[in-house]
PDB file of C-alpha atoms and ligand atoms in Angstrom:
ATOM      1  CA  MET U1493      -6.504 -29.325  -1.080  1.00  0.00           C
ATOM      2  CA  THR U1494      -7.702 -27.690   2.136  1.00  0.00           C
ATOM      3  CA  ARG U1495      -4.923 -28.348   4.603  1.00  0.00           C
ATOM      4  CA  GLY U1496      -4.962 -25.955   7.519  1.00  0.00           C
ATOM      5  CA  ARG U1497      -8.592 -24.849   7.277  1.00  0.00           C
ATOM      6  CA  SER U1498     -10.533 -24.330  10.446  1.00  0.00           C
ATOM      7  CA  GLY U1499     -12.792 -27.281  11.044  1.00  0.00           C
ATOM      8  CA  ASN U1500     -15.078 -25.560  13.558  1.00  0.00           C
ATOM      9  CA  GLY U1501     -17.300 -23.795  11.017  1.00  0.00           C
ATOM     10  CA  MET U1502     -16.759 -20.410  12.745  1.00  0.00           C
ATOM     11  CA  ARG U1503     -16.043 -17.226  10.771  1.00  0.00           C
ATOM     12  CA  PRO U1504     -12.771 -15.396  11.607  1.00  0.00           C
ATOM     13  CA  ALA U1505     -14.430 -12.662  13.683  1.00  0.00           C
ATOM     14  CA  GLU U1506     -16.105 -15.296  15.870  1.00  0.00           C
ATOM     15  CA  ARG U1507     -12.955 -17.290  16.554  1.00  0.00           C
ATOM     16  CA  PRO U1508     -11.883 -17.705  20.197  1.00  0.00           C
ATOM     17  CA  LEU U1509      -9.020 -15.481  21.405  1.00  0.00           C
ATOM     18  CA  ASP U1510      -6.778 -18.494  22.031  1.00  0.00           C
ATOM     19  CA  GLU U1511      -4.561 -18.311  18.924  1.00  0.00           C
ATOM     20  CA  THR U1512      -3.721 -21.998  19.083  1.00  0.00           C
ATOM     21  CA  ALA U1513      -7.394 -23.065  19.052  1.00  0.00           C
ATOM     22  CA  SER U1514      -7.884 -23.404  15.271  1.00  0.00           C
ATOM     23  CA  ALA U1515      -5.584 -24.797  12.615  1.00  0.00           C
ATOM     24  CA  PRO U1516      -3.483 -22.133  10.860  1.00  0.00           C
ATOM     25  CA  ARG U1517      -4.271 -20.979   7.301  1.00  0.00           C
ATOM     26  CA  PHE U1518      -1.381 -20.075   5.011  1.00  0.00           C
ATOM     27  CA  PHE U1519      -1.874 -18.593   1.535  1.00  0.00           C
ATOM     28  CA  VAL U1520       0.828 -17.420  -0.853  1.00  0.00           C
ATOM     29  CA  MET U1521       0.325 -14.541  -3.302  1.00  0.00           C
ATOM     30  CA  VAL U1522       2.063 -15.044  -6.642  1.00  0.00           C
ATOM     31  CA  GLY U1523       2.375 -12.421  -9.376  1.00  0.00           C
ATOM     32  CA  GLY U1524       4.862 -10.210 -11.180  1.00  0.00           C
ATOM     33  CA  PRO U1525       6.209  -7.003  -9.646  1.00  0.00           C
ATOM     34  CA  GLY U1526       3.236  -4.624  -9.489  1.00  0.00           C
ATOM     35  CA  ALA U1527       0.575  -7.286 -10.103  1.00  0.00           C
ATOM     36  CA  GLY U1528      -1.324  -6.127  -7.012  1.00  0.00           C
ATOM     37  CA  LYS U1529      -0.074  -8.698  -4.489  1.00  0.00           C
ATOM     38  CA  GLY U1530       0.333  -6.128  -1.704  1.00  0.00           C
ATOM     39  CA  THR U1531      -3.000  -4.423  -2.454  1.00  0.00           C
ATOM     40  CA  GLN U1532      -4.849  -7.735  -2.369  1.00  0.00           C
ATOM     41  CA  ALA U1533      -2.888  -9.218   0.547  1.00  0.00           C
ATOM     42  CA  GLN U1534      -3.907  -6.269   2.767  1.00  0.00           C
ATOM     43  CA  ARG U1535      -7.564  -6.926   1.955  1.00  0.00           C
ATOM     44  CA  LEU U1536      -7.369 -10.714   2.310  1.00  0.00           C
ATOM     45  CA  ALA U1537      -5.559 -10.411   5.654  1.00  0.00           C
ATOM     46  CA  VAL U1538      -8.506  -8.395   6.996  1.00  0.00           C
ATOM     47  CA  ALA U1539     -11.072 -10.811   5.547  1.00  0.00           C
ATOM     48  CA  LEU U1540      -9.329 -13.939   6.821  1.00  0.00           C
ATOM     49  CA  ASP U1541      -8.040 -12.479  10.108  1.00  0.00           C
ATOM     50  CA  VAL U1542      -4.437 -13.544   9.571  1.00  0.00           C
ATOM     51  CA  PRO U1543      -1.320 -11.327   9.342  1.00  0.00           C
ATOM     52  CA  HIS U1544      -0.037  -9.946   6.041  1.00  0.00           C
ATOM     53  CA  VAL U1545       3.600 -11.011   5.707  1.00  0.00           C
ATOM     54  CA  SER U1546       5.401  -9.247   2.845  1.00  0.00           C
ATOM     55  CA  SER U1547       9.002 -10.263   2.142  1.00  0.00           C
ATOM     56  CA  GLY U1548       9.611  -6.893   0.431  1.00  0.00           C
ATOM     57  CA  ASP U1549       8.343  -5.007   3.514  1.00  0.00           C
ATOM     58  CA  LEU U1550      10.527  -7.181   5.777  1.00  0.00           C
ATOM     59  CA  PHE U1551      13.581  -6.342   3.655  1.00  0.00           C
ATOM     60  CA  ARG U1552      12.722  -2.621   3.653  1.00  0.00           C
ATOM     61  CA  ALA U1553      12.268  -2.677   7.468  1.00  0.00           C
ATOM     62  CA  ALA U1554      15.642  -4.427   7.859  1.00  0.00           C
ATOM     63  CA  LEU U1555      17.177  -1.782   5.623  1.00  0.00           C
ATOM     64  CA  GLU U1556      15.695   1.100   7.617  1.00  0.00           C
ATOM     65  CA  SER U1557      16.858  -0.441  10.913  1.00  0.00           C
ATOM     66  CA  GLY U1558      20.425  -0.559   9.562  1.00  0.00           C
ATOM     67  CA  SER U1559      20.764  -4.312  10.226  1.00  0.00           C
ATOM     68  CA  PRO U1560      23.411  -6.404   8.382  1.00  0.00           C
ATOM     69  CA  LEU U1561      20.596  -8.342   6.688  1.00  0.00           C
ATOM     70  CA  GLY U1562      19.202  -5.048   5.362  1.00  0.00           C
ATOM     71  CA  SER U1563      22.537  -3.898   3.921  1.00  0.00           C
ATOM     72  CA  GLU U1564      23.103  -7.297   2.313  1.00  0.00           C
ATOM     73  CA  ALA U1565      19.593  -7.260   0.763  1.00  0.00           C
ATOM     74  CA  ARG U1566      20.010  -3.673  -0.475  1.00  0.00           C
ATOM     75  CA  ARG U1567      22.771  -4.713  -2.920  1.00  0.00           C
ATOM     76  CA  PHE U1568      20.184  -6.813  -4.783  1.00  0.00           C
ATOM     77  CA  MET U1569      17.033  -4.723  -4.288  1.00  0.00           C
ATOM     78  CA  ASP U1570      18.633  -1.501  -5.579  1.00  0.00           C
ATOM     79  CA  ARG U1571      19.342  -3.079  -8.940  1.00  0.00           C
ATOM     80  CA  GLY U1572      15.998  -4.909  -9.161  1.00  0.00           C
ATOM     81  CA  ALA U1573      17.414  -8.423  -8.632  1.00  0.00           C
ATOM     82  CA  LEU U1574      16.097 -11.121  -6.305  1.00  0.00           C
ATOM     83  CA  VAL U1575      17.794 -11.417  -2.909  1.00  0.00           C
ATOM     84  CA  PRO U1576      19.490 -14.857  -2.524  1.00  0.00           C
ATOM     85  CA  ASP U1577      17.192 -17.648  -1.355  1.00  0.00           C
ATOM     86  CA  GLU U1578      19.124 -18.467   1.831  1.00  0.00           C
ATOM     87  CA  LEU U1579      18.865 -14.917   3.177  1.00  0.00           C
ATOM     88  CA  THR U1580      15.213 -14.597   2.184  1.00  0.00           C
ATOM     89  CA  VAL U1581      14.114 -17.911   3.699  1.00  0.00           C
ATOM     90  CA  ARG U1582      15.934 -17.131   6.976  1.00  0.00           C
ATOM     91  CA  MET U1583      14.169 -13.770   7.254  1.00  0.00           C
ATOM     92  CA  VAL U1584      10.681 -15.144   6.503  1.00  0.00           C
ATOM     93  CA  ALA U1585      11.227 -18.091   8.888  1.00  0.00           C
ATOM     94  CA  GLN U1586      11.972 -15.606  11.700  1.00  0.00           C
ATOM     95  CA  ARG U1587       8.775 -13.687  10.940  1.00  0.00           C
ATOM     96  CA  LEU U1588       6.711 -16.880  10.976  1.00  0.00           C
ATOM     97  CA  ASP U1589       7.983 -17.519  14.509  1.00  0.00           C
ATOM     98  CA  ASP U1590       6.082 -14.437  15.745  1.00  0.00           C
ATOM     99  CA  PRO U1591       3.010 -15.323  17.830  1.00  0.00           C
ATOM    100  CA  ASP U1592       0.471 -13.776  15.413  1.00  0.00           C
ATOM    101  CA  ALA U1593       1.603 -16.149  12.640  1.00  0.00           C
ATOM    102  CA  ARG U1594       0.300 -19.102  14.644  1.00  0.00           C
ATOM    103  CA  ARG U1595      -3.072 -18.252  13.048  1.00  0.00           C
ATOM    104  CA  GLY U1596      -1.496 -18.500   9.571  1.00  0.00           C
ATOM    105  CA  ALA U1597      -0.528 -15.731   7.123  1.00  0.00           C
ATOM    106  CA  ILE U1598      -1.005 -14.213   3.705  1.00  0.00           C
ATOM    107  CA  LEU U1599       2.529 -14.472   2.303  1.00  0.00           C
ATOM    108  CA  ASP U1600       3.067 -11.647  -0.191  1.00  0.00           C
ATOM    109  CA  GLY U1601       6.109 -11.882  -2.483  1.00  0.00           C
ATOM    110  CA  PHE U1602       7.338 -15.145  -0.974  1.00  0.00           C
ATOM    111  CA  PRO U1603       8.080 -17.681  -2.385  1.00  0.00           C
ATOM    112  CA  ARG U1604       9.584 -16.114  -5.529  1.00  0.00           C
ATOM    113  CA  THR U1605      11.619 -19.161  -6.630  1.00  0.00           C
ATOM    114  CA  VAL U1606      11.010 -22.911  -6.593  1.00  0.00           C
ATOM    115  CA  PRO U1607      13.718 -23.492  -3.905  1.00  0.00           C
ATOM    116  CA  GLN U1608      11.905 -20.906  -1.732  1.00  0.00           C
ATOM    117  CA  ALA U1609       8.607 -22.761  -2.293  1.00  0.00           C
ATOM    118  CA  ARG U1610      10.206 -26.009  -1.172  1.00  0.00           C
ATOM    119  CA  ALA U1611      11.756 -24.297   1.869  1.00  0.00           C
ATOM    120  CA  LEU U1612       8.337 -22.886   2.776  1.00  0.00           C
ATOM    121  CA  ASP U1613       6.816 -26.379   2.659  1.00  0.00           C
ATOM    122  CA  ARG U1614       9.475 -27.575   5.119  1.00  0.00           C
ATOM    123  CA  LEU U1615       8.943 -24.563   7.415  1.00  0.00           C
ATOM    124  CA  LEU U1616       5.180 -25.079   7.518  1.00  0.00           C
ATOM    125  CA  ASP U1617       5.464 -28.831   7.831  1.00  0.00           C
ATOM    126  CA  ARG U1618       7.423 -28.319  11.076  1.00  0.00           C
ATOM    127  CA  ARG U1619       4.448 -26.294  12.316  1.00  0.00           C
ATOM    128  CA  GLY U1620       1.982 -29.033  11.330  1.00  0.00           C
ATOM    129  CA  ALA U1621       0.619 -26.845   8.526  1.00  0.00           C
ATOM    130  CA  GLY U1622       0.865 -26.398   4.763  1.00  0.00           C
ATOM    131  CA  VAL U1623       0.069 -23.966   1.965  1.00  0.00           C
ATOM    132  CA  GLU U1624      -3.714 -23.950   1.502  1.00  0.00           C
ATOM    133  CA  ALA U1625      -3.643 -22.247  -1.907  1.00  0.00           C
ATOM    134  CA  ALA U1626      -1.260 -20.255  -4.116  1.00  0.00           C
ATOM    135  CA  LEU U1627      -3.165 -17.209  -5.379  1.00  0.00           C
ATOM    136  CA  TYR U1628      -1.815 -16.113  -8.757  1.00  0.00           C
ATOM    137  CA  ILE U1629      -2.757 -12.621  -9.952  1.00  0.00           C
ATOM    138  CA  ASP U1630      -2.313 -12.731 -13.707  1.00  0.00           C
ATOM    139  CA  VAL U1631      -1.289  -9.343 -15.199  1.00  0.00           C
ATOM    140  CA  ALA U1632       0.469  -8.684 -18.543  1.00  0.00           C
ATOM    141  CA  PRO U1633       3.995  -7.160 -18.408  1.00  0.00           C
ATOM    142  CA  ASP U1634       2.887  -3.854 -20.066  1.00  0.00           C
ATOM    143  CA  GLU U1635       0.302  -3.311 -17.357  1.00  0.00           C
ATOM    144  CA  LEU U1636       2.880  -4.175 -14.638  1.00  0.00           C
ATOM    145  CA  LEU U1637       5.092  -1.377 -15.989  1.00  0.00           C
ATOM    146  CA  ARG U1638       2.205   1.088 -15.922  1.00  0.00           C
ATOM    147  CA  ARG U1639       1.247   0.151 -12.368  1.00  0.00           C
ATOM    148  CA  LEU U1640       4.746   0.370 -10.889  1.00  0.00           C
ATOM    149  CA  SER U1641       5.522   3.722 -12.479  1.00  0.00           C
ATOM    150  CA  GLY U1642       2.371   5.339 -10.992  1.00  0.00           C
ATOM    151  CA  ARG U1643       2.457   3.748  -7.534  1.00  0.00           C
ATOM    152  CA  TRP U1644       2.437   5.796  -4.303  1.00  0.00           C
ATOM    153  CA  ILE U1645       2.643   4.316  -0.788  1.00  0.00           C
ATOM    154  CA  CYS U1646       1.837   5.866   2.579  1.00  0.00           C
ATOM    155  CA  ARG U1647       4.364   6.259   5.393  1.00  0.00           C
ATOM    156  CA  GLY U1648       2.081   4.633   7.995  1.00  0.00           C
ATOM    157  CA  PRO U1649       2.842   1.206   9.469  1.00  0.00           C
ATOM    158  CA  GLU U1650       0.403  -0.556   7.110  1.00  0.00           C
ATOM    159  CA  GLN U1651       1.828   1.145   3.991  1.00  0.00           C
ATOM    160  CA  HIS U1652      -1.466   1.617   2.128  1.00  0.00           C
ATOM    161  CA  VAL U1653      -1.016   1.557  -1.643  1.00  0.00           C
ATOM    162  CA  TYR U1654      -2.338   4.057  -4.240  1.00  0.00           C
ATOM    163  CA  HIS U1655      -1.947   4.657  -7.956  1.00  0.00           C
ATOM    164  CA  GLU U1656      -1.865   8.141  -9.461  1.00  0.00           C
ATOM    165  CA  ARG U1657      -4.413   7.201 -12.142  1.00  0.00           C
ATOM    166  CA  SER U1658      -6.320   4.051 -11.126  1.00  0.00           C
ATOM    167  CA  ARG U1659      -6.482   4.601  -7.367  1.00  0.00           C
ATOM    168  CA  PRO U1660      -5.695   8.204  -6.446  1.00  0.00           C
ATOM    169  CA  PRO U1661      -6.073   9.346  -2.822  1.00  0.00           C
ATOM    170  CA  LEU U1662      -8.948  11.721  -2.027  1.00  0.00           C
ATOM    171  CA  ARG U1663      -6.427  14.473  -1.060  1.00  0.00           C
ATOM    172  CA  ALA U1664      -3.307  14.658  -3.247  1.00  0.00           C
ATOM    173  CA  GLY U1665      -0.260  13.194  -1.500  1.00  0.00           C
ATOM    174  CA  ILE U1666      -2.114  12.100   1.676  1.00  0.00           C
ATOM    175  CA  CYS U1667      -3.261   8.613   2.711  1.00  0.00           C
ATOM    176  CA  ASP U1668      -7.074   8.355   2.986  1.00  0.00           C
ATOM    177  CA  ILE U1669      -6.820   5.801   5.792  1.00  0.00           C
ATOM    178  CA  ASP U1670      -4.158   7.067   8.229  1.00  0.00           C
ATOM    179  CA  GLY U1671      -3.455  10.627   6.986  1.00  0.00           C
ATOM    180  CA  THR U1672       0.301  10.090   6.488  1.00  0.00           C
ATOM    181  CA  LYS U1673       2.158  11.531   3.476  1.00  0.00           C
ATOM    182  CA  LEU U1674       2.562   9.405   0.364  1.00  0.00           C
ATOM    183  CA  ARG U1675       5.975   8.526  -1.120  1.00  0.00           C
ATOM    184  CA  GLN U1676       7.359   6.631  -4.118  1.00  0.00           C
ATOM    185  CA  ARG U1677       9.544   3.554  -3.663  1.00  0.00           C
ATOM    186  CA  ALA U1678      13.244   3.767  -4.595  1.00  0.00           C
ATOM    187  CA  ASP U1679      12.970   0.706  -6.865  1.00  0.00           C
ATOM    188  CA  ASP U1680      10.052   2.196  -8.837  1.00  0.00           C
ATOM    189  CA  ARG U1681      12.460   4.184 -11.070  1.00  0.00           C
ATOM    190  CA  PRO U1682      11.947   3.289 -14.784  1.00  0.00           C
ATOM    191  CA  ALA U1683      15.359   1.566 -15.257  1.00  0.00           C
ATOM    192  CA  THR U1684      14.958  -0.525 -12.070  1.00  0.00           C
ATOM    193  CA  ILE U1685      11.388  -1.456 -13.004  1.00  0.00           C
ATOM    194  CA  ARG U1686      12.634  -2.842 -16.343  1.00  0.00           C
ATOM    195  CA  THR U1687      15.313  -4.940 -14.570  1.00  0.00           C
ATOM    196  CA  ARG U1688      12.785  -6.218 -12.015  1.00  0.00           C
ATOM    197  CA  LEU U1689      10.494  -7.414 -14.794  1.00  0.00           C
ATOM    198  CA  ALA U1690      13.323  -9.002 -16.811  1.00  0.00           C
ATOM    199  CA  GLU U1691      14.931 -10.769 -13.837  1.00  0.00           C
ATOM    200  CA  GLN U1692      11.904 -11.656 -11.748  1.00  0.00           C
ATOM    201  CA  LEU U1693       9.218 -12.779 -14.204  1.00  0.00           C
ATOM    202  CA  PRO U1694      10.996 -16.003 -15.372  1.00  0.00           C
ATOM    203  CA  PRO U1695      11.405 -17.473 -11.829  1.00  0.00           C
ATOM    204  CA  MET U1696       7.846 -16.337 -11.017  1.00  0.00           C
ATOM    205  CA  TYR U1697       6.503 -18.414 -13.945  1.00  0.00           C
ATOM    206  CA  GLU U1698       8.441 -21.418 -12.555  1.00  0.00           C
ATOM    207  CA  VAL U1699       6.703 -20.899  -9.193  1.00  0.00           C
ATOM    208  CA  VAL U1700       3.340 -20.838 -11.023  1.00  0.00           C
ATOM    209  CA  ASP U1701       4.229 -24.177 -12.681  1.00  0.00           C
ATOM    210  CA  HIS U1702       5.345 -25.592  -9.322  1.00  0.00           C
ATOM    211  CA  TYR U1703       2.007 -24.821  -7.650  1.00  0.00           C
ATOM    212  CA  THR U1704       0.067 -25.958 -10.731  1.00  0.00           C
ATOM    213  CA  ASP U1705       1.834 -29.326 -10.485  1.00  0.00           C
ATOM    214  CA  SER U1706       1.008 -29.608  -6.787  1.00  0.00           C
ATOM    215  CA  GLY U1707      -2.668 -28.768  -7.421  1.00  0.00           C
ATOM    216  CA  LEU U1708      -2.602 -25.635  -5.237  1.00  0.00           C
ATOM    217  CA  LEU U1709      -2.701 -22.902  -7.893  1.00  0.00           C
ATOM    218  CA  VAL U1710      -5.693 -20.585  -8.030  1.00  0.00           C
ATOM    219  CA  ALA U1711      -5.281 -18.161 -10.962  1.00  0.00           C
ATOM    220  CA  VAL U1712      -7.409 -15.024 -11.209  1.00  0.00           C
ATOM    221  CA  PRO U1713      -7.397 -12.329 -13.932  1.00  0.00           C
ATOM    222  CA  GLY U1714      -5.602  -9.345 -12.377  1.00  0.00           C
ATOM    223  CA  GLU U1715      -6.527  -6.560 -14.806  1.00  0.00           C
ATOM    224  CA  ASP U1716     -10.012  -5.995 -13.456  1.00  0.00           C
ATOM    225  CA  THR U1717     -10.706  -3.450 -10.686  1.00  0.00           C
ATOM    226  CA  VAL U1718      -9.143  -3.959  -7.241  1.00  0.00           C
ATOM    227  CA  GLU U1719     -12.550  -4.881  -5.833  1.00  0.00           C
ATOM    228  CA  ALA U1720     -13.290  -7.402  -8.607  1.00  0.00           C
ATOM    229  CA  VAL U1721      -9.901  -9.084  -8.079  1.00  0.00           C
ATOM    230  CA  THR U1722     -10.589  -9.319  -4.309  1.00  0.00           C
ATOM    231  CA  SER U1723     -13.985 -10.919  -5.026  1.00  0.00           C
ATOM    232  CA  SER U1724     -12.396 -13.448  -7.379  1.00  0.00           C
ATOM    233  CA  LEU U1725      -9.763 -14.316  -4.772  1.00  0.00           C
ATOM    234  CA  LEU U1726     -12.241 -14.617  -1.905  1.00  0.00           C
ATOM    235  CA  GLY U1727     -14.562 -16.695  -4.089  1.00  0.00           C
ATOM    236  CA  ALA U1728     -11.685 -18.999  -5.011  1.00  0.00           C
ATOM    237  CA  ILE U1729     -10.558 -19.342  -1.399  1.00  0.00           C
ATOM    238  CA  GLY U1730     -14.154 -20.089  -0.471  1.00  0.00           C
ATOM    239  CA  LYS U1731     -14.066 -22.995  -2.864  1.00  0.00           C
ATOM    240  CA  HIS U1732     -10.838 -24.217  -1.286  1.00  0.00           C
ATOM    241  CA  GLY U1733     -11.950 -23.785   2.312  1.00  0.00           C
ATOM    242  CA  GLU U1734     -14.615 -22.124   4.427  1.00  0.00           C
ATOM    243  CA  ARG U1735     -16.493 -19.069   3.095  1.00  0.00           C
ATOM    244  CA  PRO U1736     -14.510 -15.960   4.105  1.00  0.00           C
ATOM    245  CA  ALA U1737     -16.033 -12.993   5.943  1.00  0.00           C
ATOM    246  CA  PRO U1738     -16.633  -9.723   4.014  1.00  0.00           C
ATOM    247  CA  VAL U1739     -13.871  -7.092   4.029  1.00  0.00           C
ATOM    248  CA  PRO U1740     -14.949  -4.472   6.616  1.00  0.00           C
ATOM    249  CA  GLY U1741     -14.013  -0.810   6.345  1.00  0.00           C
ATOM    250  CA  MET U1742     -11.879  -1.025   3.199  1.00  0.00           C
ATOM    251  CA  ARG U1743     -12.235   1.874   0.808  1.00  0.00           C
ATOM    252  CA  ALA U1744     -13.611   0.812  -2.575  1.00  0.00           C
TER     253      ALA U1744
HETATM  254  P1  AP5 N1994       8.373  -6.445  -3.190  1.00  0.00           P
HETATM  255  O1  AP5 N1994       8.149  -5.323  -2.290  1.00  0.00           O
HETATM  256  O2  AP5 N1994       7.736  -7.756  -2.923  1.00  0.00           O
HETATM  257  O3  AP5 N1994       8.059  -5.951  -4.661  1.00  0.00           O
HETATM  258  P2  AP5 N1994       7.330  -6.697  -5.888  1.00  0.00           P
HETATM  259  O4  AP5 N1994       7.062  -8.132  -5.874  1.00  0.00           O
HETATM  260  O5  AP5 N1994       8.140  -6.211  -7.012  1.00  0.00           O
HETATM  261  O6  AP5 N1994       5.921  -6.298  -5.789  1.00  0.00           O
HETATM  262  P3  AP5 N1994       5.442  -4.911  -5.579  1.00  0.00           P
HETATM  263  O7  AP5 N1994       5.362  -4.603  -4.124  1.00  0.00           O
HETATM  264  O8  AP5 N1994       6.267  -3.952  -6.418  1.00  0.00           O
HETATM  265  O9  AP5 N1994       4.017  -4.966  -6.277  1.00  0.00           O
HETATM  266  P4  AP5 N1994       2.671  -5.662  -5.816  1.00  0.00           P
HETATM  267  O10 AP5 N1994       2.436  -6.881  -6.624  1.00  0.00           O
HETATM  268  O11 AP5 N1994       2.615  -5.792  -4.325  1.00  0.00           O
HETATM  269  O12 AP5 N1994       1.653  -4.573  -6.330  1.00  0.00           O
HETATM  270  P5  AP5 N1994       0.899  -3.416  -5.537  1.00  0.00           P
HETATM  271  O13 AP5 N1994      -0.231  -3.974  -4.755  1.00  0.00           O
HETATM  272  O14 AP5 N1994       1.862  -2.520  -4.819  1.00  0.00           O
HETATM  273  O15 AP5 N1994       9.944  -6.736  -3.315  1.00  0.00           O
HETATM  274  C1  AP5 N1994      10.888  -5.686  -3.467  1.00  0.00           C
HETATM  275  C2  AP5 N1994      12.256  -6.293  -3.689  1.00  0.00           C
HETATM  276  O16 AP5 N1994      12.645  -7.090  -2.554  1.00  0.00           O
HETATM  277  C3  AP5 N1994      12.338  -7.265  -4.887  1.00  0.00           C
HETATM  278  O17 AP5 N1994      12.593  -6.562  -6.097  1.00  0.00           O
HETATM  279  C4  AP5 N1994      13.526  -8.136  -4.470  1.00  0.00           C
HETATM  280  O18 AP5 N1994      14.752  -7.477  -4.678  1.00  0.00           O
HETATM  281  C5  AP5 N1994      13.317  -8.264  -2.954  1.00  0.00           C
HETATM  282  N1  AP5 N1994      12.490  -9.441  -2.609  1.00  0.00           N
HETATM  283  C6  AP5 N1994      11.252  -9.421  -2.037  1.00  0.00           C
HETATM  284  N2  AP5 N1994      10.814 -10.675  -1.839  1.00  0.00           N
HETATM  285  C7  AP5 N1994      11.788 -11.512  -2.285  1.00  0.00           C
HETATM  286  C8  AP5 N1994      11.900 -12.927  -2.357  1.00  0.00           C
HETATM  287  N3  AP5 N1994      10.918 -13.739  -1.930  1.00  0.00           N
HETATM  288  N4  AP5 N1994      13.039 -13.445  -2.878  1.00  0.00           N
HETATM  289  C9  AP5 N1994      14.050 -12.650  -3.285  1.00  0.00           C
HETATM  290  N5  AP5 N1994      13.990 -11.289  -3.272  1.00  0.00           N
HETATM  291  C10 AP5 N1994      12.868 -10.723  -2.766  1.00  0.00           C
HETATM  292  O19 AP5 N1994       0.251  -2.630  -6.789  1.00  0.00           O
HETATM  293  C11 AP5 N1994       1.074  -1.935  -7.713  1.00  0.00           C
HETATM  294  C12 AP5 N1994       0.336  -0.659  -8.216  1.00  0.00           C
HETATM  295  O20 AP5 N1994      -0.794  -1.065  -8.989  1.00  0.00           O
HETATM  296  C13 AP5 N1994      -0.233   0.210  -7.072  1.00  0.00           C
HETATM  297  O21 AP5 N1994      -0.115   1.566  -7.425  1.00  0.00           O
HETATM  298  C14 AP5 N1994      -1.714  -0.192  -6.991  1.00  0.00           C
HETATM  299  O22 AP5 N1994      -2.538   0.865  -6.518  1.00  0.00           O
HETATM  300  C15 AP5 N1994      -2.023  -0.555  -8.445  1.00  0.00           C
HETATM  301  N6  AP5 N1994      -3.014  -1.613  -8.559  1.00  0.00           N
HETATM  302  C16 AP5 N1994      -3.109  -2.744  -7.811  1.00  0.00           C
HETATM  303  N7  AP5 N1994      -4.151  -3.498  -8.221  1.00  0.00           N
HETATM  304  C17 AP5 N1994      -4.728  -2.812  -9.263  1.00  0.00           C
HETATM  305  C18 AP5 N1994      -5.846  -3.088 -10.114  1.00  0.00           C
HETATM  306  N8  AP5 N1994      -6.591  -4.205  -9.988  1.00  0.00           N
HETATM  307  N9  AP5 N1994      -6.130  -2.199 -11.084  1.00  0.00           N
HETATM  308  C19 AP5 N1994      -5.385  -1.055 -11.240  1.00  0.00           C
HETATM  309  N10 AP5 N1994      -4.317  -0.732 -10.450  1.00  0.00           N
HETATM  310  C20 AP5 N1994      -3.999  -1.616  -9.482  1.00  0.00           C
END
């Protein structure tokens, strides 16, 4: 199904500045905690020229701003549980109202439950759009544990992601791209990681089944290199819609 694809045959970089000129493209990234959704979403957003919308980042921003939504979400995030659907859908709906999301979005970490997937369909339907493909990054639970426990993230606005073994920065503790210091996430403590996997994998598999049933699921093996996973995803999206542009300026 290729709802939402641009019908003008132009590549993203050649699109006119008028954001309403081409139909929006919405993709959802599905995968367990640490599967590489954020890493891949950053790269796909560049390639497809649409914003990267991460529900986890939105919650963390709400938390840092001291908003009531942030404090409510914290109660769940700190123990590795999912935030209730109603709160999550409301927050993502607000983000999709921003002007840049008229072009579409790579939704990272949302939907995480079948009710969220249904709510997303309604939200997009009101905008005359739909999910073009659900991109499932398939990674075994043991590897998820390894990835989360070695993850480091930069303090810059784009929060570039590293791994102490598989993707170390060139200078220890410093982001290669924007030079900010790297930090570890509060929920990447071993006990919280175990709860995240136990509580969040079962609903994630239900979301995979949901998109399989609706014919939108694109599953790629997620245990290859970052670059190989990006190629698989871009190749799969190419089959669903127009051929995407190459990823410029991303470090291999
Ligand atoms: P969120 O921030 O979305 O966390 P998550 O889904 O647990 O996913 P992560 O960000 O931990 O991992 P990722 O898949 O993005 O992997 P990454 O690219 O960083 O959510 C946080 C919390 O908010 C949730 O626990 C929940 O409480 C709440 N929440 C968020 N959304 C919600 C929703 N919709 N509903 C309810 N609650 C919600 O990669 C991980 C590591 O692996 C990195 O170090 C990276 O360098 C490395 N890596 C990546 N790819 C590869 C590769 N191919 N090979 C080797 N290493 C790799």
